Short mmCIF file of C-alpha atoms and ligand atoms in Angstrom, two decimals:
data_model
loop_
_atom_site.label_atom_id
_atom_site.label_comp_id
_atom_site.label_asym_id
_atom_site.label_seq_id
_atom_site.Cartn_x
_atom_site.Cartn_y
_atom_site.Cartn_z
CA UNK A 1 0.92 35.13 0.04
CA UNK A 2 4.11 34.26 1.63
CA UNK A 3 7.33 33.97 -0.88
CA UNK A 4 10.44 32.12 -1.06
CA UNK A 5 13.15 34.65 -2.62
CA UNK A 6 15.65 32.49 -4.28
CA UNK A 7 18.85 34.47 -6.75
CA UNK A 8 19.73 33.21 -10.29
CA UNK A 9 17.35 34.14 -12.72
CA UNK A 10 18.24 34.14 -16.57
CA UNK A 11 19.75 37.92 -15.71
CA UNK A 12 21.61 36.89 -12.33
CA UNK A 13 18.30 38.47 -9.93
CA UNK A 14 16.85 37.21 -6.97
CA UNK A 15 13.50 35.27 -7.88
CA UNK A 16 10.67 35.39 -5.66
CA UNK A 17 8.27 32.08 -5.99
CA UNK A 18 4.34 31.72 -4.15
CA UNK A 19 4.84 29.26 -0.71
CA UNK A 20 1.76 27.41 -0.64
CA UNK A 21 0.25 26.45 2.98
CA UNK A 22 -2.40 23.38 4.06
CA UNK A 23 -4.04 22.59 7.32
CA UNK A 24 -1.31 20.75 8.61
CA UNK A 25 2.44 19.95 7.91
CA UNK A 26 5.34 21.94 6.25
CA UNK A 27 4.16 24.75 3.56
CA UNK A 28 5.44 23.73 -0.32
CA UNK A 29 7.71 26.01 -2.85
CA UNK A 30 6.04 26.29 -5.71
CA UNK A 31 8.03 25.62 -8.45
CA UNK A 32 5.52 25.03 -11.49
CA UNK A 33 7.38 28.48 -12.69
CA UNK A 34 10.77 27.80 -11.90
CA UNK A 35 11.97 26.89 -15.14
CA UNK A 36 10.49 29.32 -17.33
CA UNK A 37 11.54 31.76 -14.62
CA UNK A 38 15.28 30.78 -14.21
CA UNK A 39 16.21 27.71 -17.00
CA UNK A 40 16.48 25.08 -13.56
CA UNK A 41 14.66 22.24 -12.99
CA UNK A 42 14.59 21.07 -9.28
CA UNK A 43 16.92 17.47 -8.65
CA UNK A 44 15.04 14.83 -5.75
CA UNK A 45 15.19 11.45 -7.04
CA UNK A 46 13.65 9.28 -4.82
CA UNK A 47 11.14 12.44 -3.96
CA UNK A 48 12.28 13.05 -0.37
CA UNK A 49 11.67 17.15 -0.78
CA UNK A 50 8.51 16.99 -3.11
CA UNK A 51 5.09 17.34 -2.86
CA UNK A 52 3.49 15.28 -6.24
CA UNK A 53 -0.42 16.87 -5.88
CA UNK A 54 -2.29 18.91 -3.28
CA UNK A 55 -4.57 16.01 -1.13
CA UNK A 56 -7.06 16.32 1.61
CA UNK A 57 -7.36 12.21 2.05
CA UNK A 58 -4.35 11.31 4.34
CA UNK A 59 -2.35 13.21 6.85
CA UNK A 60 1.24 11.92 8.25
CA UNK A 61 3.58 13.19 10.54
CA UNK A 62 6.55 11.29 10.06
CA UNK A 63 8.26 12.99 13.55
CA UNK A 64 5.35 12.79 15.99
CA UNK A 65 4.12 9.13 14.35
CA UNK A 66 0.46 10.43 13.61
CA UNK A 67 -1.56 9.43 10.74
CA UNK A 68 -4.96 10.60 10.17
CA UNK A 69 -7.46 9.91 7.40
CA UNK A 70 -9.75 12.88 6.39
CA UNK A 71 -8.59 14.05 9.97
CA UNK A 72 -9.26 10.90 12.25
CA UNK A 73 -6.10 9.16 14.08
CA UNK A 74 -5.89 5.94 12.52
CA UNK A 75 -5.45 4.48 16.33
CA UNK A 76 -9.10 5.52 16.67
CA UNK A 77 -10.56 4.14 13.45
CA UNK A 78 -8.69 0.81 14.20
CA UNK A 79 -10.04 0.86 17.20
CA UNK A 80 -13.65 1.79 16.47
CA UNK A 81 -14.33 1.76 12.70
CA UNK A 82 -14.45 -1.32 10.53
CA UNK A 83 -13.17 -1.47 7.14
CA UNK A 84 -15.54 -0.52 4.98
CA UNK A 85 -16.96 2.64 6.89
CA UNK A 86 -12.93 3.95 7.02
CA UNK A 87 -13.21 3.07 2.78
CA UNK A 88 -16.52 5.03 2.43
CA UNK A 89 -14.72 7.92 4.92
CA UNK A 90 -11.82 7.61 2.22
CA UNK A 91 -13.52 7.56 -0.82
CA UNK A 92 -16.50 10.55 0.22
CA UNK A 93 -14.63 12.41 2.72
CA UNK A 94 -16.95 12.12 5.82
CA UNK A 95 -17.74 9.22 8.19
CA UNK A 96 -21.28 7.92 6.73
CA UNK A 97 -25.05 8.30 8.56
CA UNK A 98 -26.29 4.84 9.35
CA UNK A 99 -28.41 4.82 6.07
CA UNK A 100 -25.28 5.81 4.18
CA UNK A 101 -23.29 3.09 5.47
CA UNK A 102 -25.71 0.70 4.86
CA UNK A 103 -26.58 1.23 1.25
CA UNK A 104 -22.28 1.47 0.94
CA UNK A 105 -22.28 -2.21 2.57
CA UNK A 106 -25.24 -2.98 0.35
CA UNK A 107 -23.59 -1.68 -3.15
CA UNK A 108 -20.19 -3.21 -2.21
CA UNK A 109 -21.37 -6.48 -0.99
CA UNK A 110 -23.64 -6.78 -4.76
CA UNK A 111 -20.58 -5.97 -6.71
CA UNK A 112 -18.32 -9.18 -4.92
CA UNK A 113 -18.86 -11.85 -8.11
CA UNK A 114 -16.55 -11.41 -10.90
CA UNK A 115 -17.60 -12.37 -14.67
CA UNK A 116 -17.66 -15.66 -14.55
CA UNK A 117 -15.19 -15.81 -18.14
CA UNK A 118 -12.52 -14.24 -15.27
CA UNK A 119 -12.35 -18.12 -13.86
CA UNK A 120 -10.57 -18.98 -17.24
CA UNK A 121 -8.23 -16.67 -16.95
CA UNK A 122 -6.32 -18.45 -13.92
CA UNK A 123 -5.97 -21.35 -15.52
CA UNK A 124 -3.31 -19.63 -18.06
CA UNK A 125 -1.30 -19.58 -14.92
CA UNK A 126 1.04 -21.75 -13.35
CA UNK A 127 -0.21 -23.20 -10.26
CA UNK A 128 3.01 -22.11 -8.44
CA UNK A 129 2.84 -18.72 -9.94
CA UNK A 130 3.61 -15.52 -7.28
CA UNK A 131 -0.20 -14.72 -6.55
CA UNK A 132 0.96 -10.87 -6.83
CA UNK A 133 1.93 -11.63 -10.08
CA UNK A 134 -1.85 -13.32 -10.92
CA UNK A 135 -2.85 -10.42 -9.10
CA UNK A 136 -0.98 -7.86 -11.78
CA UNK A 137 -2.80 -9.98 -14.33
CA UNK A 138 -6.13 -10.38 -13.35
CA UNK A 139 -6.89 -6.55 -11.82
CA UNK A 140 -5.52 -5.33 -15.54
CA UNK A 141 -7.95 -8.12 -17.43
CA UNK A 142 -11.21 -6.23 -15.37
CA UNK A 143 -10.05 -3.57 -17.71
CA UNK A 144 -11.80 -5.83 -20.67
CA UNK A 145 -14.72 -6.76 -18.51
CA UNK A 146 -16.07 -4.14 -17.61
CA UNK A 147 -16.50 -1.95 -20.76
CA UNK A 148 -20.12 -0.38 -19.39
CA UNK A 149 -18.37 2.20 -17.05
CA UNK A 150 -15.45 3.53 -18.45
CA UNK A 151 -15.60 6.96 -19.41
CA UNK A 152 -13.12 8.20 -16.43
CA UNK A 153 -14.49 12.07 -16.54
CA UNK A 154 -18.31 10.89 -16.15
CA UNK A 155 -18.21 10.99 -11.80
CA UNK A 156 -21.13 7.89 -11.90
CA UNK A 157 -18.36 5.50 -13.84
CA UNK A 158 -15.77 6.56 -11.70
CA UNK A 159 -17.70 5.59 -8.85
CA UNK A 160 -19.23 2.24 -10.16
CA UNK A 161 -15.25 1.82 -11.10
CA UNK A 162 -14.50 2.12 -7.73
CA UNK A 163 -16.71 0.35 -5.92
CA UNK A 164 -16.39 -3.02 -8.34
CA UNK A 165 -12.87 -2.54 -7.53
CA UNK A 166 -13.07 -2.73 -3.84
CA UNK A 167 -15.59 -5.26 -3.79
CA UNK A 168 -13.86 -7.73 -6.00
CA UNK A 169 -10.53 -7.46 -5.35
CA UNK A 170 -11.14 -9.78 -1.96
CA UNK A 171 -12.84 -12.67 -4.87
CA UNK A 172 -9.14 -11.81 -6.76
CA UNK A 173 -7.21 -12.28 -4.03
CA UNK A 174 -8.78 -15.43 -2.96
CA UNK A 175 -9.46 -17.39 -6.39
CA UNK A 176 -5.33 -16.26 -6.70
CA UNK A 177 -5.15 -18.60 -3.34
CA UNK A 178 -7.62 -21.10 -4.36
CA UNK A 179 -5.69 -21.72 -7.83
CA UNK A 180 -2.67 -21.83 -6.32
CA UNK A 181 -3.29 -24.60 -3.95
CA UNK A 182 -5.99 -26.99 -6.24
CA UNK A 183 -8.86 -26.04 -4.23
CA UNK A 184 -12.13 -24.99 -6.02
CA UNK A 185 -13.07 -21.31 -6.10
CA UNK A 186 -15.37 -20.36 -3.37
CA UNK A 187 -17.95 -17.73 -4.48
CA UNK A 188 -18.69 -14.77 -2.13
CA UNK A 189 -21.39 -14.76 0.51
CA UNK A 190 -23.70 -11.76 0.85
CA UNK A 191 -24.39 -12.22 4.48
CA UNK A 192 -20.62 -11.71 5.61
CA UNK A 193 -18.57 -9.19 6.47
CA UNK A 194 -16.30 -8.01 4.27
CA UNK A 195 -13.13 -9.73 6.28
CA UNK A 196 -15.84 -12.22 6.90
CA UNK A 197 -16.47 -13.00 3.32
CA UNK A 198 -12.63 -12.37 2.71
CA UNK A 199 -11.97 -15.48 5.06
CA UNK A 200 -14.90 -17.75 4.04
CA UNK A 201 -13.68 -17.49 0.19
CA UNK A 202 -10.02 -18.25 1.46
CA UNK A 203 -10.61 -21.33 3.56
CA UNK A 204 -13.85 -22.55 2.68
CA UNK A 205 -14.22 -25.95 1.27
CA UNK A 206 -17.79 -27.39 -0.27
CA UNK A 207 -17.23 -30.65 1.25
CA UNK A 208 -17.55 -29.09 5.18
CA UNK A 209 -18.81 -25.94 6.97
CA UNK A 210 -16.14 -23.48 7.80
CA UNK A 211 -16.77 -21.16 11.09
CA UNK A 212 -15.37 -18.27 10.95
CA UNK A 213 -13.25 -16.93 14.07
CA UNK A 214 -14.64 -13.41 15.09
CA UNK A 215 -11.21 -12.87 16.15
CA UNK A 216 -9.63 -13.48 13.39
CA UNK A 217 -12.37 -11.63 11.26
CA UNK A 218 -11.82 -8.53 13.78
CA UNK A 219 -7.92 -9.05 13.29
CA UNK A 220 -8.30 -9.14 9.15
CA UNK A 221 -10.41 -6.28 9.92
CA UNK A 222 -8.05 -4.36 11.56
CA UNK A 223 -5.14 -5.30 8.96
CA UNK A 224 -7.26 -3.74 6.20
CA UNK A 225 -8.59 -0.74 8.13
CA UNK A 226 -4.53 -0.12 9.06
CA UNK A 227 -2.97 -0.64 5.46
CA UNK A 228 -5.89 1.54 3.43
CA UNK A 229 -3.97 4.54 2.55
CA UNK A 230 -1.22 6.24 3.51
CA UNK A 231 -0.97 9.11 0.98
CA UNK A 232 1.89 9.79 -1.73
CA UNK A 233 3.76 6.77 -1.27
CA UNK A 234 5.48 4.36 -4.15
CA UNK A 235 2.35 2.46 -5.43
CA UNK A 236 0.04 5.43 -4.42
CA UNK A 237 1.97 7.84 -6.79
CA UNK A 238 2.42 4.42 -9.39
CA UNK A 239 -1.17 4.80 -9.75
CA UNK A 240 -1.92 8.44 -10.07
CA UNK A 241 0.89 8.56 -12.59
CA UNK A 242 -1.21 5.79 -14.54
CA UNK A 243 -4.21 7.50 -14.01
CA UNK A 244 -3.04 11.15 -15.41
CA UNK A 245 -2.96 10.32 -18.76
CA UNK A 246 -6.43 9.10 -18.42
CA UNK A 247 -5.97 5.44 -18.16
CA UNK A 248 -8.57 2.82 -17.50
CA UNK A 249 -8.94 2.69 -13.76
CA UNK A 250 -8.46 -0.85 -13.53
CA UNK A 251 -5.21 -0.74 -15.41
CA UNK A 252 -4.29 1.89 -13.12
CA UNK A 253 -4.87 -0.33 -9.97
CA UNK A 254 -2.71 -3.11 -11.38
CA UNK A 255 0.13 -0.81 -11.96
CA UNK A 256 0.19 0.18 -8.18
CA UNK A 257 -0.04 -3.75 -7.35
CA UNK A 258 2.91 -4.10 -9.09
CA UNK A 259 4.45 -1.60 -7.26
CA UNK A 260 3.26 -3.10 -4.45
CA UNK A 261 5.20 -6.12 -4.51
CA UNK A 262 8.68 -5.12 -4.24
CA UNK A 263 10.53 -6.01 -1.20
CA UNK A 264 11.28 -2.32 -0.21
CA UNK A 265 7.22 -1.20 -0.20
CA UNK A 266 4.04 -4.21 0.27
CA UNK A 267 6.56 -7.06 -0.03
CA UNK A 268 8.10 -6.42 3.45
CA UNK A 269 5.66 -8.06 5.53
CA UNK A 270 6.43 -11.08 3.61
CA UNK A 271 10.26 -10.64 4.28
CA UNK A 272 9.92 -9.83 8.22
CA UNK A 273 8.79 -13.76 8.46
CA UNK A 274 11.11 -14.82 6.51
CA UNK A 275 14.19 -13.07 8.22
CA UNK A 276 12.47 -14.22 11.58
CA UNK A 277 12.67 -17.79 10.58
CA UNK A 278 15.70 -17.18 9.30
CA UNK A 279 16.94 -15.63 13.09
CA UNK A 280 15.49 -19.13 14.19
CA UNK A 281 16.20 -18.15 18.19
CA UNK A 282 16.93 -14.98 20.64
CA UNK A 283 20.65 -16.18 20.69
CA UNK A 284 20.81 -15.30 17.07
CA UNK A 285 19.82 -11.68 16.99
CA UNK A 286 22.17 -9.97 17.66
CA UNK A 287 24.48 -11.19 15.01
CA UNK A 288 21.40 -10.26 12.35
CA UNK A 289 21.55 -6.73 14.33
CA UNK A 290 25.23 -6.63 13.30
CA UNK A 291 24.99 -8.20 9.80
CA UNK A 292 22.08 -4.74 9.46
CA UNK A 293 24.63 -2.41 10.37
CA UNK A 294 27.43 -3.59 8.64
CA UNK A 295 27.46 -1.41 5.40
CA UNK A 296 29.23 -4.25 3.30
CA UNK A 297 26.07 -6.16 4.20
CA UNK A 298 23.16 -5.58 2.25
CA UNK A 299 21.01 -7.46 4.82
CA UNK A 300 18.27 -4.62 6.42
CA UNK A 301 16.32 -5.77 9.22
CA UNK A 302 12.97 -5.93 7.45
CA UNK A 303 10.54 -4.33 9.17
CA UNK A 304 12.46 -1.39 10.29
CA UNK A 305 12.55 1.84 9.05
CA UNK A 306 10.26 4.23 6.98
CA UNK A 307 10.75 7.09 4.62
CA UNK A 308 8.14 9.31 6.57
CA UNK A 309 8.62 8.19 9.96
CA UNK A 310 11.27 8.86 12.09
CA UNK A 311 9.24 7.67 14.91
CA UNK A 312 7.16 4.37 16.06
CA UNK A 313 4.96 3.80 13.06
CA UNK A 314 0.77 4.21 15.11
CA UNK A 315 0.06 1.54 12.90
CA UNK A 316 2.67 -0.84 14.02
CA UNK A 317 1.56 0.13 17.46
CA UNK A 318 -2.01 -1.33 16.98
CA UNK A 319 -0.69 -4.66 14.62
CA UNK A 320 1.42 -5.40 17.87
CA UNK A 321 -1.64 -5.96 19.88
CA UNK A 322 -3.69 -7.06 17.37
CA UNK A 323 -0.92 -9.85 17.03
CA UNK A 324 -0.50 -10.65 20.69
CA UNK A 325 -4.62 -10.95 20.71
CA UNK A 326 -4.52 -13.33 17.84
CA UNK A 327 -1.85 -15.65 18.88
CA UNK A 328 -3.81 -15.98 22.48
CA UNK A 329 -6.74 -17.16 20.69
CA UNK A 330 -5.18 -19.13 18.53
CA UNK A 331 -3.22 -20.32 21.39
CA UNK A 332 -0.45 -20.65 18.95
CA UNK A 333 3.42 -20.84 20.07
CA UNK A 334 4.35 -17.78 20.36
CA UNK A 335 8.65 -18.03 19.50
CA UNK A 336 8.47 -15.82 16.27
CA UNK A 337 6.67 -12.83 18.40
CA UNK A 338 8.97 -13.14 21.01
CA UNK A 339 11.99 -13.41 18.77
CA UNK A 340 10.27 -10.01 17.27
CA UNK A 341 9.62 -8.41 20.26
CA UNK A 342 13.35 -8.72 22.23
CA UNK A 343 14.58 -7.92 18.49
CA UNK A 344 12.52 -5.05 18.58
CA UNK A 345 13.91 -4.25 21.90
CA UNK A 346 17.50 -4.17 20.96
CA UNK A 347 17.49 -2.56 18.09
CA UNK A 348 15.73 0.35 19.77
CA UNK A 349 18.19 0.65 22.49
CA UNK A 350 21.21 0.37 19.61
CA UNK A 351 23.28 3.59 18.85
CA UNK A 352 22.60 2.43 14.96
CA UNK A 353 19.10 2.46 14.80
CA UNK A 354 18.77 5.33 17.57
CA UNK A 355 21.10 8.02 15.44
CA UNK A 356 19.22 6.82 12.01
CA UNK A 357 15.45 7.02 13.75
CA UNK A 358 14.48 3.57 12.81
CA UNK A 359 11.27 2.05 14.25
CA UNK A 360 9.43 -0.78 13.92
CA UNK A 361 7.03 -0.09 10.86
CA UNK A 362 3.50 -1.81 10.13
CA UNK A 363 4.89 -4.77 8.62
CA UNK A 364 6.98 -5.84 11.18
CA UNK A 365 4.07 -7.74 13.01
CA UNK A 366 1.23 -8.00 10.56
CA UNK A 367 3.24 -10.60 8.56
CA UNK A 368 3.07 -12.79 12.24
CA UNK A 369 -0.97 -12.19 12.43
CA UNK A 370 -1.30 -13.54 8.88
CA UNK A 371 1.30 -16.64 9.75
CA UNK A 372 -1.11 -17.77 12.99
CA UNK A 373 -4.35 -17.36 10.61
CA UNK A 374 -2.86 -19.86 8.45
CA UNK A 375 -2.60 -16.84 5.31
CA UNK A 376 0.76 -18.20 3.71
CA UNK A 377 3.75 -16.02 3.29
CA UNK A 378 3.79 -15.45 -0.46
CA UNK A 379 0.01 -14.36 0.54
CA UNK A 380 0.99 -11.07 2.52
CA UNK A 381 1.48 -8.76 0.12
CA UNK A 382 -1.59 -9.94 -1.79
CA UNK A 383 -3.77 -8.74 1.63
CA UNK A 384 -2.17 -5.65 1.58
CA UNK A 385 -3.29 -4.80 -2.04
CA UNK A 386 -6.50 -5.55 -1.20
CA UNK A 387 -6.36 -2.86 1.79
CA UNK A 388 -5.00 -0.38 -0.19
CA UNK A 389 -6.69 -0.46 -3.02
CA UNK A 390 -9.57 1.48 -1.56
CA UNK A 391 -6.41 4.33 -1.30
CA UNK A 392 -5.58 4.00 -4.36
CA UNK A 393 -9.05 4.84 -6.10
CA UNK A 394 -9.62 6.96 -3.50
CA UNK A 395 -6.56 8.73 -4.35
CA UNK A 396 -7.28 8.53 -7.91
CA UNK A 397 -10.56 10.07 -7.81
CA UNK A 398 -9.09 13.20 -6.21
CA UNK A 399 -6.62 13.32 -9.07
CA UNK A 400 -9.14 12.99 -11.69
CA UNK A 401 -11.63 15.78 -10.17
CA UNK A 402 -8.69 18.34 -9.12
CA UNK A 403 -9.07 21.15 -11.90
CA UNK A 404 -5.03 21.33 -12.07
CA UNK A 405 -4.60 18.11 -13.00
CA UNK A 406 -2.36 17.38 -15.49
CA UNK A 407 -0.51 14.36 -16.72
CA UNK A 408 2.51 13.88 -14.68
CA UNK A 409 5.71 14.29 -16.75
CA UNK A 410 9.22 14.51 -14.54
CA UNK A 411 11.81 15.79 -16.50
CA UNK A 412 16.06 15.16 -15.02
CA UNK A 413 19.30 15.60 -15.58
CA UNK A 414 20.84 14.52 -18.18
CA UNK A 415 24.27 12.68 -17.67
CA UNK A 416 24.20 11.02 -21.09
CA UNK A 417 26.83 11.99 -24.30
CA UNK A 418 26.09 15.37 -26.33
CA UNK A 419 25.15 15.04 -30.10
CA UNK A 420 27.25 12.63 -31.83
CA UNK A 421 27.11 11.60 -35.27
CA UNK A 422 25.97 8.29 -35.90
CA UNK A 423 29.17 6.05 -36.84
CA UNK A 424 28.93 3.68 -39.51
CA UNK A 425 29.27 -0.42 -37.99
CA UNK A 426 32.70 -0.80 -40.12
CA UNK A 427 34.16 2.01 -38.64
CA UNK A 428 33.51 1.30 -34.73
CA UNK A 429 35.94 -0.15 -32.84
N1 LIG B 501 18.05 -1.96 8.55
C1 LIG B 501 19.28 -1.42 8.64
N2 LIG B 501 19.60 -0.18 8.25
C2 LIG B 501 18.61 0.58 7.73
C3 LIG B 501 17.29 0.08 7.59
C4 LIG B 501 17.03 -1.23 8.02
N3 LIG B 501 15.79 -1.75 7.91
N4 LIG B 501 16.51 1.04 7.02
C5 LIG B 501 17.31 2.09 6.82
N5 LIG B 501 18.58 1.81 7.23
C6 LIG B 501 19.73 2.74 7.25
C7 LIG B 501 20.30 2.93 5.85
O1 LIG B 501 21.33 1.99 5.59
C8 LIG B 501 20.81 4.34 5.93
O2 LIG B 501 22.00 4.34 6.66
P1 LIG B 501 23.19 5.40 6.29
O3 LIG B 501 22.58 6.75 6.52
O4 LIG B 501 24.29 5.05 7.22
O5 LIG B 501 23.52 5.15 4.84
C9 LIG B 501 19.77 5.06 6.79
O6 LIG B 501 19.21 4.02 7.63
C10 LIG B 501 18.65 5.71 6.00
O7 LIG B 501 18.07 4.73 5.16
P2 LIG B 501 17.55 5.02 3.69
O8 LIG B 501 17.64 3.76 2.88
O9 LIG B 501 18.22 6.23 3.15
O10 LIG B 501 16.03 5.37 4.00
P3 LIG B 501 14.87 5.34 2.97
O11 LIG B 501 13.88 6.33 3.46
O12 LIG B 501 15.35 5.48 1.58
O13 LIG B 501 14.29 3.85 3.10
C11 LIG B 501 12.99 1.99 3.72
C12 LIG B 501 13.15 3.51 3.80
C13 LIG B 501 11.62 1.59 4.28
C14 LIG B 501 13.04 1.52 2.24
C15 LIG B 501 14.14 1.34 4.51
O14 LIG B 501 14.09 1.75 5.85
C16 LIG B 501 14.12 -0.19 4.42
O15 LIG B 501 14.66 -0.75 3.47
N6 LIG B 501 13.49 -0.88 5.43
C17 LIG B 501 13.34 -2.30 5.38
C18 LIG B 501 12.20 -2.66 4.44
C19 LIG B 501 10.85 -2.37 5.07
O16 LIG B 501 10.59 -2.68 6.21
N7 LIG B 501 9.95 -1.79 4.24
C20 LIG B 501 8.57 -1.52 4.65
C21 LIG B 501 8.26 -0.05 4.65
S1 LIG B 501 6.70 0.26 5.49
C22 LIG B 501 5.50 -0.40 4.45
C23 LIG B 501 5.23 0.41 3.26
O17 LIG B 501 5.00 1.64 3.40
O18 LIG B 501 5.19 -0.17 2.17
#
């Protein structure tokens, strides 16, 4: 095994500690002896040097711009996968046989109805509520529904946990939209497509037929196959956190929602439209590139810029021509994506962006799909959750079955006062 020799142990001598290797990507320190070995613990807020858990689900090369799941480019399972095949390949590790994939459709599309009690639930809401914020609420209430299949260590609950999850978290999303707008819910349909059925409970009304588009289907499709996992980020590691201590699943998935929603994570999409309305014309962007780059500013150009990749983001590359095939069936005006696209243009010919290796990320057009399918803005982020929450179980079910799992417990650095005594409230000043 290959060691990383590092001085300063308790007695001032060089420390040697195991380097751990995977199939792909940079080899890990491990440090899980560190501080019995020298008294440190290791410093990286934010998590920029540190690998959380060991994980065969998701691959990313943040230089190169390659993203695989279980080892297939993400380019290719856009391109020729649908959504729930790349879930199944996320959740079980290998693409499924036709009979396989059929009885997953099957079980998914016979766990879409929620209890029917859940329908109360919403009206405790607001009707102008954030639907990511019904969304927090709801996913943690399945937690008291579904009392059957709870026992997280028993591998047929976990899976019956994770397959009510993905299928109902489209009927969530939707009801969230339904509720929000005065419209009746609109139960699921078991002869639809996932995105299908995803659509039909979004815009349906009872007093017409609604046809779905099988371009916008393939396009919701493609959103959901695109934003399914993407391994240790924010809401990813939200939820395994959750989950270590043994946590009801469901509650687990409504903690990563709510990481989900801020601006810097699942909440950008939602701010890429609004900054694009907000640029209004072509003249204008280049005084939004300089407000960016001014550091006094605290205006980002949303959509731009990743933690892991320091190159074009493959899933932005397939969003952009998802979006450009939307809007030409739509036949929608196309200003915002051409505002986007000479943005896009200039800020990757700009010394700024250039030195700091910021590219155009996946929200920077999916926000402009959802816009032409008529999926409102405070929507976005709601979509995303739904894609991702296959990752998330998926991820949590690795957790769960890896032998060395433990709860996760960060410890820090202390910057606060030494022992004190307590001073009496007449004698503070
Ligand atoms: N516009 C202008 N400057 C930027 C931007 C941006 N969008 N992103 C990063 N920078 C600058 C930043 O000011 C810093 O400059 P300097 O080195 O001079 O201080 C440098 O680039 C590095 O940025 P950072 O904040 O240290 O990078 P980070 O890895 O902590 O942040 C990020 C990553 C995604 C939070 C950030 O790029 C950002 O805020 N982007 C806009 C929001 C966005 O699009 N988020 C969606 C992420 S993709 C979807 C998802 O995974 O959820």
């Amino acid at each position: 095994m290959t060691k990383f020799s590092l001085s300063g142990n308790k007695s001032g001598e060089n420390i040697e500690l195991p380097v751990l290797s995977g199939t792909l990507g940079p080899s890990v320190i491990d440090v899980r002896n560190l501080y019995a070995q020298t008294g440190h613990f290791t410093y990286d807020p934010g998590f920029t040097a540190t690998g959380s858990c060991a994980s065969s689900i998701t691959y990313i090369d943040g230089e190169e711009g390659v993203l695989l799941h279980r080892g297939y480019p993400i380019e290719e399972l856009a391109e020729k996968s649908d959504f729930l095949e790349v879930s199944y390949l996320l959740l079980n590790g290998e693409l499924p046989t036709s009979s396989e994939k059929e009885k997953f459709e099957y079980t998914i599309t016979h766990h879409t109805m929620v209890h029917e009690q859940i329908n109360y639930l919403y009206r405790g809401f607001r009707r102008d509520a954030h639907p990511m914020a019904v969304m927090i609420g709801v996913v943690g209430a399945l937690a008291a529904f579904y009392h059957d299949a709870t026992d997280i260590q028993d591998p047929y609950h976990r899976m019956i946990a994770s397959h009510r999850l993905l299928a109902k978290m489209p009927t969530i999303a939707a009801m969230a939209y339904k509720y929000n707008v005065g419209q009746p819910f609109v139960y699921p349909r078991n002869d639809l497509t996932y995105a299908e059925n995803f659509l039909h409970m979004m815009f349906a009304v009872p007093c017409e037929d609604y046809e779905i588009s099988p371009v916008q289907a393939r396009a919701m499709d493609r959103i959901l196959i695109l934003h399914a996992d993407h391994e240790q980020n924010a809401s990813t590691s939200t939820v395994r956190l959750a989950g270590s201590s043994g946590a009801n699943p469901y509650a687990c998935i409504a903690a990563g929602i709510a990481t989900l929603w801020g601006p810097a994570h699942g909440g950008a999409n939602e701010a890429v439209v609004q900054m694009l309305e907000q640029i209004g014309s072509k003249e204008n962007i280049s005084e939004f590139v300089k407000k960016a780059k001014d550091k006094d500013d605290p205006f980002r150009l949303m959509g731009f810029g990743h933690r892991v990749y320091k190159n074009y983001d493959p899933r932005a590359k397939v969003m952009r021509q998802t979006c450009h095939e939307v809007l030409e069936d739509l036949g929608i005006d196309n200003t915002m994506l051409d505002i986007a696209m000479e943005l896009e243009k200039i800020a990757l010919e700009d010394e700024y962006f250039v030195n700091r290796k910021l590219y155009p990320n996946v929200d920077f057009y999916s926000g402009l799909i959802l816009s032409a399918m008529g999926i409102p803005t405070h929507l976005f982020t709601v979509i995303f959750a739904i894609a991702r929450t296959v990752g998330w179980v998926a991820q949590w079910k690795e957790m769960i079955e890896d032998p060395e799992q433990k709860i996760g417990r960060p410890r820090q650095l202390y910057t606060g006062p030494s022992s004190r005594p307590y001073i009496p409230i007449e004698k503070r000043s």
